[in-house]
PDB file of C-alpha atoms and ligand atoms in Angstrom:
ATOM      1  CA  PRO R1457     -14.058  13.416  -0.401  1.00  0.00           C
ATOM      2  CA  ASN R1458     -11.437  14.816  -2.809  1.00  0.00           C
ATOM      3  CA  ALA R1459     -12.281  12.151  -5.405  1.00  0.00           C
ATOM      4  CA  LYS R1460     -16.004  12.729  -4.989  1.00  0.00           C
ATOM      5  CA  GLU R1461     -15.594  16.483  -5.359  1.00  0.00           C
ATOM      6  CA  LYS R1462     -13.836  15.919  -8.702  1.00  0.00           C
ATOM      7  CA  ASN R1463     -16.332  13.247  -9.732  1.00  0.00           C
ATOM      8  CA  LEU R1464     -13.584  10.639 -10.152  1.00  0.00           C
ATOM      9  CA  ASP R1465     -14.355   6.903 -10.333  1.00  0.00           C
ATOM     10  CA  LEU R1466     -12.514   4.968  -7.622  1.00  0.00           C
ATOM     11  CA  THR R1467     -12.346   1.228  -8.219  1.00  0.00           C
ATOM     12  CA  TYR R1468     -10.289  -1.657  -6.906  1.00  0.00           C
ATOM     13  CA  HIS R1469      -9.623  -5.231  -7.995  1.00  0.00           C
ATOM     14  CA  VAL R1470      -8.151  -7.758  -5.607  1.00  0.00           C
ATOM     15  CA  HIS R1471      -7.372 -10.892  -7.617  1.00  0.00           C
ATOM     16  CA  PRO R1472      -8.822 -14.102  -6.155  1.00  0.00           C
ATOM     17  CA  GLU R1473      -5.379 -15.684  -5.614  1.00  0.00           C
ATOM     18  CA  VAL R1474      -4.545 -12.969  -3.017  1.00  0.00           C
ATOM     19  CA  PRO R1475      -4.984 -14.552   0.432  1.00  0.00           C
ATOM     20  CA  ASN R1476      -7.329 -12.948   2.945  1.00  0.00           C
ATOM     21  CA  ALA R1477      -4.692 -13.007   5.673  1.00  0.00           C
ATOM     22  CA  LEU R1478      -0.955 -12.346   5.517  1.00  0.00           C
ATOM     23  CA  ILE R1479       1.618 -11.315   8.101  1.00  0.00           C
ATOM     24  CA  GLY R1480       3.204  -7.904   7.546  1.00  0.00           C
ATOM     25  CA  ASP R1481       3.142  -4.255   8.509  1.00  0.00           C
ATOM     26  CA  SER R1482      -0.410  -3.197   7.634  1.00  0.00           C
ATOM     27  CA  VAL R1483       0.097   0.386   8.882  1.00  0.00           C
ATOM     28  CA  ARG R1484       3.073   1.005   6.574  1.00  0.00           C
ATOM     29  CA  LEU R1485       1.322  -0.766   3.702  1.00  0.00           C
ATOM     30  CA  CYS R1486      -1.676   1.569   4.112  1.00  0.00           C
ATOM     31  CA  GLN R1487       0.698   4.540   4.237  1.00  0.00           C
ATOM     32  CA  ILE R1488       2.110   3.624   0.803  1.00  0.00           C
ATOM     33  CA  ILE R1489      -1.323   2.977  -0.726  1.00  0.00           C
ATOM     34  CA  ILE R1490      -2.761   6.203   0.713  1.00  0.00           C
ATOM     35  CA  ASN R1491       0.180   8.187  -0.642  1.00  0.00           C
ATOM     36  CA  LEU R1492      -0.211   6.755  -4.160  1.00  0.00           C
ATOM     37  CA  MET R1493      -4.004   7.112  -4.120  1.00  0.00           C
ATOM     38  CA  SER R1494      -3.799  10.717  -2.823  1.00  0.00           C
ATOM     39  CA  ASN R1495      -1.320  11.636  -5.558  1.00  0.00           C
ATOM     40  CA  ALA R1496      -3.490   9.955  -8.187  1.00  0.00           C
ATOM     41  CA  ILE R1497      -6.532  11.947  -7.024  1.00  0.00           C
ATOM     42  CA  LYS R1498      -4.521  15.181  -6.809  1.00  0.00           C
ATOM     43  CA  PHE R1499      -3.083  14.895 -10.335  1.00  0.00           C
ATOM     44  CA  THR R1500      -6.256  13.634 -12.079  1.00  0.00           C
ATOM     45  CA  PRO R1501      -8.754  16.285 -13.174  1.00  0.00           C
ATOM     46  CA  ARG R1502     -11.191  13.785 -14.763  1.00  0.00           C
ATOM     47  CA  GLY R1503     -11.654  10.052 -15.219  1.00  0.00           C
ATOM     48  CA  GLY R1504     -10.745   7.661 -12.474  1.00  0.00           C
ATOM     49  CA  ILE R1505      -8.303   5.714 -10.369  1.00  0.00           C
ATOM     50  CA  THR R1506      -8.003   1.941 -10.095  1.00  0.00           C
ATOM     51  CA  LEU R1507      -6.152   0.026  -7.400  1.00  0.00           C
ATOM     52  CA  THR R1508      -5.210  -3.533  -8.343  1.00  0.00           C
ATOM     53  CA  VAL R1509      -3.670  -6.191  -6.090  1.00  0.00           C
ATOM     54  CA  GLU R1510      -2.360  -9.473  -7.483  1.00  0.00           C
ATOM     55  CA  LYS R1511      -0.061 -12.240  -6.389  1.00  0.00           C
ATOM     56  CA  GLN R1512       3.366 -12.023  -7.965  1.00  0.00           C
ATOM     57  CA  SER R1513       5.087 -15.062  -6.476  1.00  0.00           C
ATOM     58  CA  ASP R1514       4.684 -17.644  -3.804  1.00  0.00           C
ATOM     59  CA  GLU R1515       7.756 -19.020  -2.026  1.00  0.00           C
ATOM     60  CA  GLN R1516       6.714 -21.493   0.706  1.00  0.00           C
ATOM     61  CA  THR R1517       6.834 -19.265   3.810  1.00  0.00           C
ATOM     62  CA  ASP R1518       6.706 -15.963   1.904  1.00  0.00           C
ATOM     63  CA  LEU R1519       4.435 -14.399  -0.674  1.00  0.00           C
ATOM     64  CA  THR R1520       5.001 -11.319  -2.840  1.00  0.00           C
ATOM     65  CA  LEU R1521       2.103  -9.108  -3.884  1.00  0.00           C
ATOM     66  CA  HIS R1522       2.060  -6.633  -6.766  1.00  0.00           C
ATOM     67  CA  PHE R1523       0.034  -3.448  -6.203  1.00  0.00           C
ATOM     68  CA  SER R1524      -0.738  -0.878  -8.876  1.00  0.00           C
ATOM     69  CA  VAL R1525      -2.518   2.476  -8.784  1.00  0.00           C
ATOM     70  CA  ALA R1526      -3.581   3.616 -12.252  1.00  0.00           C
ATOM     71  CA  ASP R1527      -4.936   7.101 -12.967  1.00  0.00           C
ATOM     72  CA  THR R1528      -6.132   9.004 -16.024  1.00  0.00           C
ATOM     73  CA  GLY R1529      -4.417  12.211 -14.948  1.00  0.00           C
ATOM     74  CA  ILE R1530      -1.824  14.691 -16.180  1.00  0.00           C
ATOM     75  CA  GLY R1531       0.987  12.129 -16.485  1.00  0.00           C
ATOM     76  CA  ILE R1532       4.728  12.561 -15.844  1.00  0.00           C
ATOM     77  CA  PRO R1533       7.360  13.410 -18.485  1.00  0.00           C
ATOM     78  CA  ILE R1534       9.782  10.537 -19.103  1.00  0.00           C
ATOM     79  CA  GLU R1535      12.804  12.506 -17.809  1.00  0.00           C
ATOM     80  CA  LYS R1536      11.094  12.990 -14.421  1.00  0.00           C
ATOM     81  CA  GLN R1537       9.984   9.407 -13.953  1.00  0.00           C
ATOM     82  CA  THR R1538      13.014   8.473 -11.806  1.00  0.00           C
ATOM     83  CA  THR R1539      13.730  11.785 -10.046  1.00  0.00           C
ATOM     84  CA  ILE R1540      10.238  12.022  -8.479  1.00  0.00           C
ATOM     85  CA  PHE R1541      11.225   9.139  -6.155  1.00  0.00           C
ATOM     86  CA  GLU R1542      14.012  11.334  -4.685  1.00  0.00           C
ATOM     87  CA  PRO R1543      13.271  13.558  -1.648  1.00  0.00           C
ATOM     88  CA  PHE R1544      11.879  17.053  -2.425  1.00  0.00           C
ATOM     89  CA  GLU R1545      11.571  16.319  -6.163  1.00  0.00           C
ATOM     90  CA  GLN R1546       8.445  17.250  -8.070  1.00  0.00           C
ATOM     91  CA  ALA R1547       7.872  16.677 -11.778  1.00  0.00           C
ATOM     92  CA  ASP R1548       7.175  20.325 -12.423  1.00  0.00           C
ATOM     93  CA  MET R1549       8.271  22.780  -9.756  1.00  0.00           C
ATOM     94  CA  SER R1550       5.578  25.193 -10.977  1.00  0.00           C
ATOM     95  CA  THR R1551       2.945  22.621  -9.926  1.00  0.00           C
ATOM     96  CA  THR R1552       4.010  23.208  -6.303  1.00  0.00           C
ATOM     97  CA  ARG R1553       1.927  26.339  -6.219  1.00  0.00           C
ATOM     98  CA  ARG R1554      -0.967  24.704  -8.064  1.00  0.00           C
ATOM     99  CA  PHE R1555      -1.049  21.344  -6.286  1.00  0.00           C
ATOM    100  CA  GLY R1556       0.858  21.952  -3.037  1.00  0.00           C
ATOM    101  CA  GLY R1557       2.761  19.065  -1.485  1.00  0.00           C
ATOM    102  CA  THR R1558       6.320  18.636  -0.301  1.00  0.00           C
ATOM    103  CA  GLY R1559       7.837  16.167  -2.732  1.00  0.00           C
ATOM    104  CA  LEU R1560       8.448  13.728   0.131  1.00  0.00           C
ATOM    105  CA  GLY R1561       5.595  11.221  -0.276  1.00  0.00           C
ATOM    106  CA  LEU R1562       7.210   9.080  -2.958  1.00  0.00           C
ATOM    107  CA  ALA R1563      10.619   9.174  -1.246  1.00  0.00           C
ATOM    108  CA  ILE R1564       9.024   7.870   1.971  1.00  0.00           C
ATOM    109  CA  SER R1565       7.008   5.265   0.046  1.00  0.00           C
ATOM    110  CA  THR R1566      10.213   4.108  -1.681  1.00  0.00           C
ATOM    111  CA  GLN R1567      11.923   3.555   1.675  1.00  0.00           C
ATOM    112  CA  LEU R1568       8.915   1.671   3.065  1.00  0.00           C
ATOM    113  CA  VAL R1569       8.691  -0.514  -0.057  1.00  0.00           C
ATOM    114  CA  HIS R1570      12.414  -1.379   0.212  1.00  0.00           C
ATOM    115  CA  MET R1571      11.877  -2.342   3.867  1.00  0.00           C
ATOM    116  CA  MET R1572       9.212  -4.755   2.617  1.00  0.00           C
ATOM    117  CA  ASP R1573      11.721  -6.283   0.201  1.00  0.00           C
ATOM    118  CA  GLY R1574       9.923  -4.793  -2.778  1.00  0.00           C
ATOM    119  CA  ARG R1575      10.468  -2.256  -5.543  1.00  0.00           C
ATOM    120  CA  ILE R1576       8.477   0.733  -6.798  1.00  0.00           C
ATOM    121  CA  TRP R1577       8.270   2.194 -10.293  1.00  0.00           C
ATOM    122  CA  VAL R1578       6.014   4.209 -12.582  1.00  0.00           C
ATOM    123  CA  GLU R1579       4.748   3.965 -16.146  1.00  0.00           C
ATOM    124  CA  SER R1580       3.319   7.202 -17.442  1.00  0.00           C
ATOM    125  CA  GLU R1581       2.443   9.247 -20.480  1.00  0.00           C
ATOM    126  CA  VAL R1582       1.846  13.001 -20.380  1.00  0.00           C
ATOM    127  CA  ASP R1583      -1.877  13.856 -20.604  1.00  0.00           C
ATOM    128  CA  LYS R1584      -2.825  10.138 -20.641  1.00  0.00           C
ATOM    129  CA  GLY R1585      -2.164   9.094 -17.038  1.00  0.00           C
ATOM    130  CA  SER R1586       0.194   7.261 -14.719  1.00  0.00           C
ATOM    131  CA  THR R1587       0.391   3.820 -13.193  1.00  0.00           C
ATOM    132  CA  PHE R1588       2.468   3.476 -10.043  1.00  0.00           C
ATOM    133  CA  HIS R1589       3.516  -0.094  -9.243  1.00  0.00           C
ATOM    134  CA  PHE R1590       5.088  -1.592  -6.158  1.00  0.00           C
ATOM    135  CA  THR R1591       5.767  -5.037  -4.820  1.00  0.00           C
ATOM    136  CA  ALA R1592       5.985  -6.118  -1.187  1.00  0.00           C
ATOM    137  CA  ARG R1593       6.844  -9.393   0.466  1.00  0.00           C
ATOM    138  CA  PHE R1594       4.748 -10.860   3.305  1.00  0.00           C
ATOM    139  CA  LYS R1595       4.872 -13.940   5.499  1.00  0.00           C
ATOM    140  CA  GLN R1596       2.193 -16.494   4.780  1.00  0.00           C
ATOM    141  CA  ALA R1597      -0.323 -16.774   7.604  1.00  0.00           C
ATOM    142  CA  LYS R1598      -0.517 -20.427   8.631  1.00  0.00           C
ATOM    143  CA  PRO R1599      -4.027 -21.586   9.543  1.00  0.00           C
ATOM    144  CA  VAL R1600      -4.192 -22.121  13.332  1.00  0.00           C
ATOM    145  CA  GLU R1601      -4.605 -25.811  14.143  1.00  0.00           C
ATOM    146  CA  SER R1602      -7.523 -26.370  16.460  1.00  0.00           C
ATOM    147  CA  LYS R1603      -6.705 -28.835  19.222  1.00  0.00           C
ATOM    148  CA  GLY R1604     -10.362 -29.298  20.113  1.00  0.00           C
ATOM    149  CA  PRO R1605     -12.042 -29.038  23.499  1.00  0.00           C
ATOM    150  CA  GLU R1606     -10.080 -32.001  24.927  1.00  0.00           C
ATOM    151  CA  SER R1607      -6.832 -29.999  24.734  1.00  0.00           C
ATOM    152  CA  PRO R1608      -4.956 -30.869  27.969  1.00  0.00           C
ATOM    153  CA  SER R1609      -4.219 -27.266  28.914  1.00  0.00           C
ATOM    154  CA  LEU R1610      -7.895 -26.396  28.803  1.00  0.00           C
ATOM    155  CA  VAL R1611      -9.130 -29.145  31.117  1.00  0.00           C
ATOM    156  CA  ARG R1612      -6.227 -29.571  33.530  1.00  0.00           C
ATOM    157  CA  PRO R1613      -7.931 -29.623  36.940  1.00  0.00           C
ATOM    158  CA  GLY R1614      -6.875 -27.603  39.969  1.00  0.00           C
ATOM    159  CA  LEU R1615      -5.183 -24.886  37.999  1.00  0.00           C
ATOM    160  CA  HIS R1616      -5.508 -21.375  39.462  1.00  0.00           C
ATOM    161  CA  ILE R1617      -4.926 -18.396  37.245  1.00  0.00           C
ATOM    162  CA  LEU R1618      -4.412 -14.851  38.483  1.00  0.00           C
ATOM    163  CA  LEU R1619      -5.067 -12.384  35.695  1.00  0.00           C
ATOM    164  CA  ALA R1620      -4.108  -8.776  36.508  1.00  0.00           C
ATOM    165  CA  GLU R1621      -5.351  -5.987  34.281  1.00  0.00           C
ATOM    166  CA  ASP R1622      -5.409  -2.269  35.058  1.00  0.00           C
ATOM    167  CA  ASN R1623      -7.312  -1.112  31.969  1.00  0.00           C
ATOM    168  CA  ALA R1624     -11.077  -0.838  32.608  1.00  0.00           C
ATOM    169  CA  VAL R1625     -12.039  -1.829  29.047  1.00  0.00           C
ATOM    170  CA  ASN R1626      -9.737  -4.856  29.081  1.00  0.00           C
ATOM    171  CA  GLN R1627     -11.086  -5.855  32.532  1.00  0.00           C
ATOM    172  CA  LEU R1628     -14.567  -6.100  31.014  1.00  0.00           C
TER     173      LEU R1628
HETATM  174  P1  ADP N1284       4.086  15.657  -3.458  1.00  0.00           P
HETATM  175  O1  ADP N1284       2.838  14.985  -3.953  1.00  0.00           O
HETATM  176  O2  ADP N1284       3.982  16.111  -2.029  1.00  0.00           O
HETATM  177  O3  ADP N1284       4.615  16.703  -4.378  1.00  0.00           O
HETATM  178  P2  ADP N1284       5.375  13.084  -3.941  1.00  0.00           P
HETATM  179  O4  ADP N1284       6.761  12.622  -3.575  1.00  0.00           O
HETATM  180  O5  ADP N1284       4.231  12.244  -3.478  1.00  0.00           O
HETATM  181  O6  ADP N1284       5.254  14.559  -3.382  1.00  0.00           O
HETATM  182  O7  ADP N1284       5.311  13.247  -5.515  1.00  0.00           O
HETATM  183  C1  ADP N1284       6.376  13.897  -6.186  1.00  0.00           C
HETATM  184  C2  ADP N1284       5.929  14.423  -7.519  1.00  0.00           C
HETATM  185  O8  ADP N1284       5.653  13.352  -8.411  1.00  0.00           O
HETATM  186  C3  ADP N1284       4.649  15.249  -7.492  1.00  0.00           C
HETATM  187  O9  ADP N1284       4.890  16.576  -7.095  1.00  0.00           O
HETATM  188  C4  ADP N1284       4.230  15.152  -8.955  1.00  0.00           C
HETATM  189  O10 ADP N1284       4.988  16.062  -9.752  1.00  0.00           O
HETATM  190  C5  ADP N1284       4.644  13.751  -9.332  1.00  0.00           C
HETATM  191  N1  ADP N1284       3.519  12.777  -9.213  1.00  0.00           N
HETATM  192  C6  ADP N1284       3.309  11.886  -8.209  1.00  0.00           C
HETATM  193  N2  ADP N1284       2.211  11.158  -8.438  1.00  0.00           N
HETATM  194  C7  ADP N1284       1.691  11.595  -9.616  1.00  0.00           C
HETATM  195  C8  ADP N1284       0.563  11.215 -10.402  1.00  0.00           C
HETATM  196  N3  ADP N1284      -0.263  10.242 -10.025  1.00  0.00           N
HETATM  197  N4  ADP N1284       0.354  11.897 -11.581  1.00  0.00           N
HETATM  198  C9  ADP N1284       1.191  12.881 -11.968  1.00  0.00           C
HETATM  199  N5  ADP N1284       2.277  13.277 -11.279  1.00  0.00           N
HETATM  200  C10 ADP N1284       2.539  12.636 -10.110  1.00  0.00           C
END
């Protein structure tokens, strides 16, 4: 709704080499993306925001993705481009009154990214826009091998199973 209100274009590109399924913490991943997208919307008066996801590297059991959120907003002065990742730091303390916020979002995102074995950084130019990048490492999801209907555990005769479930929805 905030993007719509400001008439901002929201687009995303997920490169074809990004697998459909990976093993990782989807809740925390969403938290990082939502934080970066919310900031991008907050600090962009006109133009748009693009989320891009591409594969960075592929190491047998693991895979690293590179995410970027690019906006056409107010930008961040070079001397603030590292401090904003610290807790309670905002690029311009006078923007607190204008834009609100706590200065904690990027500090939390940084911790979450580190827990996913990744790094986070920004490229930005004042009045041109900012691109926030982060990487995160996931486990590759192995395709489940189907054993077929003749699987011994499925047809073993005389097997009684007691399934106890106290939740009405699960019982159904
Ligand atoms: P908050 O948004 O609550 O202030 P964050 O930690 O998410 O806290 O961001 C810290 C500061 O970094 C912001 O106050 C702002 O000064 C700057 N910032 C973050 N994202 C952007 C962006 N996309 N464009 C311009 N400045 C940004």
